[in-house]
Amino acid sequence: KNTIEMIEDMIQLDSPIADLKGFGPKSAEKFTKLDLYTVGDLLLYFPFRYEDFKSKSIFELMDGEKAVITGTVVTPANVQYYGFKRNRLSFKIKQGEAVIAISFFNQPYLVDKIEMGAEVAIFGKWDQKKSAVTGMKVLAQVEDDMQPVYHVAQGVSQAQLIKAIRAAFDSGALNLLEESLPQVLMDKYRLMGRQEAVRAMHFPKDLAEYKQALRRTKFEELFYFQMNLQVLKAENKSETNGLAIAYDEVKIKAKIAELPFPLTEAQQRSLSEILADMKSGAHMNRLLQGDVGSGKTVIASLAMYGAYTAGLQSALMVPTEILAEQHYQSLQGLFPELEVVLLTSGMKAADKKVALSKIESGEAQMIVGTHSLIQDAVTYHRLGLVITDEQHRFGVNQRRIFREKGDNPDVLMMTATPIPRTLAITAFGEMDVSIIDQMPAGRKPIITRWVKHEQLDTVLTWIKGELEKDAQVYFISPLIEESEALDLKNAVALHQELTDFFGDLATVALMHGRMKNDEKDQIMQDFKERKSQILVSTTVIEVGVNVPNATVMIIMDADRFGLSQLHQLRGRVGRGHKQSYCVLVANPKNDTGKKRMQAMCETTDGFVLAEEDLKMRGSGEIFGTRQSGIPEFQVADIVEDYNILEEARRVASQIVSDPNWRENPDWQVLGAHLRSQGEFD
Ligand code: ADP
Ligand code: MG
């Protein structure tokens, strides 16, 4: 072969896996399941943990720990068969003076590897009480080693993946991997080079080296994430094609004066921030955050009014029909002189047609609706402001469609989910955030109590007293994870019990996820009109639904819910002037459950609870990561690696704050690695 041919044969980072020695198109096909197509993909597919194959003394082990245990075989191996195809191989080993019973299930062929008097190394699970090990593997020799463990998929085994990754390393392609971090930053934070780090991520020499590799890889991941956000933010800010909304300040002030209450300081501050964004020619991309009942809706309504005074349409999009209806009524109440139009998918065709034509002609000055608002049939007339409520339920894509339906309207997102600072930085780094962190005056904090199931009778008796005082009560029925059918069964059973218990004293209504939207609407409406006094519901009870007369919230099996969800549920009460109560009925089985109950009793501050929740659970569970637009990281964890995230954010924003940063030779290397679009979905 001549030199040119040899160079052409060389494996590149973007060579298909099929080009690796020992692999062909057929075996390469399997890896596509893991989104692995090229040699470079393999190099950058990091293990999610390591198995520590350093052998341990039984005295170092904790009950249930998986480890390598070595010893001398002191009894012959014996296979016992029972049932169909099931069997157990057992023998004993001696480690020092200790005798350990070893069992392997359904691996009878291992019998050949066990010889009396031989030294063996068994990888398995330690059972302290029985001084026994359930074996998983017999190791060829005592390896003083860390073995990577990768996420795999059906049809791709650990062994196959490791073989492919080894082949990728053997091909020499690693040498082609370019450094992606600026030298200045590597020096500053004493970070390992990229090639060294990638190798050590897969096959570390020891724990210390692995930790260094991990630190570098996490930094790289979070830093690039932050760079993308900051670049996007800078572009948004400088966008001159945004709308400068020339609202009439005098009219807005007059509207505020008409409100039956003064705005809180936090509301005033948020409103000024929003109005300033609207006035500026830059594009508004703001999140309005505040606990349930903190008065976000009023502020959003005033912003919509501002758009109206500038001759522009505004639209408010909410996740459910009940909420759309509720907001529609409240906007009509606030602005009786305006044409407010409702648009939902549940509307009659004829009504919908009328609404659509009003929107198109511009007769509609404010629009409220569900997802229907982003459907093709809707044509807006000078749409200047878009507000979404409970934005985390909308995908990033949907937000974008909405944005594109107008002349690049300003966008405001409202959320009642208190988002801890940690997460806010991550998820909303490209957005500006206004926080209403203050409740309107005169609100009585909800009193929260935690009781055990055995005390439920006492609670029910107490509820009788509250009902006599005209109170209304929510019961949230137990949640069975992943089984809607069981949830329903529980709700129905609870409904029956309560109906029997309260008899003539109360009408007990039932609401659950299997019901159609208009059925749910009707039940909520009846509850609001006090046709029922007790409402049993699965968690379908919607965020934001307002029944000020409901003052008691009972949550069954409360330990099954996360703190943020409990807080949301509790927020259904405490909306009027009367004292409200929340009772958590739970016999938690573990510490986390107990801690949650205690935290709920100690504070009503959603932000404090959200921080706690994040610590107890990790971020992914709080938000459906995929749909929330919060990216998933390969190695970093936004809770655990918060410090790195913070530092990455600081550096990235410092770099981008120089408008000519791209010309700075220090940052040359960044350009190539930044994604051009900055979209995260
Ligand atoms: P959120 O949307 O944050 O849940 P809302 O805007 O619906 O809160 O407000 C909850 C209730 O509090 C509404 O009945 C609203 O009229 C009232 N409210 C809002 N702001 C104030 C305030 N500054 N003072 C007194 N009541 C207020
Ligand atoms: Mg603007």
Tab-separated table of C-alpha atoms and ligand atoms in Angstrom, residues 261-264 267 291-298 440 443 546 575, ligand 1:
chain	number	residue	atom	x	y	z
A	261	PHE	CA	-56.339	46.378	46.623
A	262	PRO	CA	-52.908	48.004	46.444
A	263	LEU	CA	-50.236	46.004	44.641
A	264	THR	CA	-47.575	44.504	46.843
A	267	GLN	CA	-45.903	42.928	42.289
A	291	ASP	CA	-46.123	31.114	44.700
A	292	VAL	CA	-49.796	30.292	44.239
A	293	GLY	CA	-51.871	33.264	45.276
A	294	SER	CA	-48.993	35.720	45.173
A	295	GLY	CA	-50.841	37.720	42.530
A	296	LYS	CA	-49.155	36.852	39.248
A	297	THR	CA	-52.358	36.839	37.241
A	298	VAL	CA	-53.153	40.434	38.112
A	440	PRO	CA	-50.655	40.075	49.625
A	443	ARG	CA	-53.402	36.369	54.186
A	546	ASN	CA	-59.718	29.099	42.561
A	575	ARG	CA	-57.237	31.712	48.986
B	1	ADP	P1	-51.636	33.785	41.317
B	1	ADP	O1	-51.951	33.963	39.866
B	1	ADP	O2	-50.236	34.174	41.648
B	1	ADP	O3	-51.988	32.451	41.883
B	1	ADP	P2	-53.736	35.666	41.591
B	1	ADP	O4	-53.279	36.781	40.756
B	1	ADP	O5	-54.773	34.749	41.063
B	1	ADP	O6	-52.487	34.810	42.099
B	1	ADP	O7	-54.207	36.269	42.968
B	1	ADP	C1	-54.833	35.462	43.953
B	1	ADP	C2	-55.910	36.264	44.623
B	1	ADP	O8	-55.321	37.359	45.319
B	1	ADP	C3	-56.864	36.865	43.638
B	1	ADP	O9	-58.151	36.768	44.195
B	1	ADP	C4	-56.419	38.301	43.512
B	1	ADP	O10	-57.494	39.164	43.196
B	1	ADP	C5	-55.855	38.598	44.880
B	1	ADP	N1	-54.764	39.562	44.887
B	1	ADP	C6	-53.803	39.725	43.949
B	1	ADP	N2	-52.962	40.720	44.303
B	1	ADP	C7	-53.375	41.178	45.493
B	1	ADP	C8	-52.901	42.207	46.394
B	1	ADP	N3	-51.839	42.949	46.108
B	1	ADP	N4	-53.588	42.402	47.526
B	1	ADP	C9	-54.680	41.669	47.827
B	1	ADP	N5	-55.176	40.689	47.037
B	1	ADP	C10	-54.537	40.454	45.875
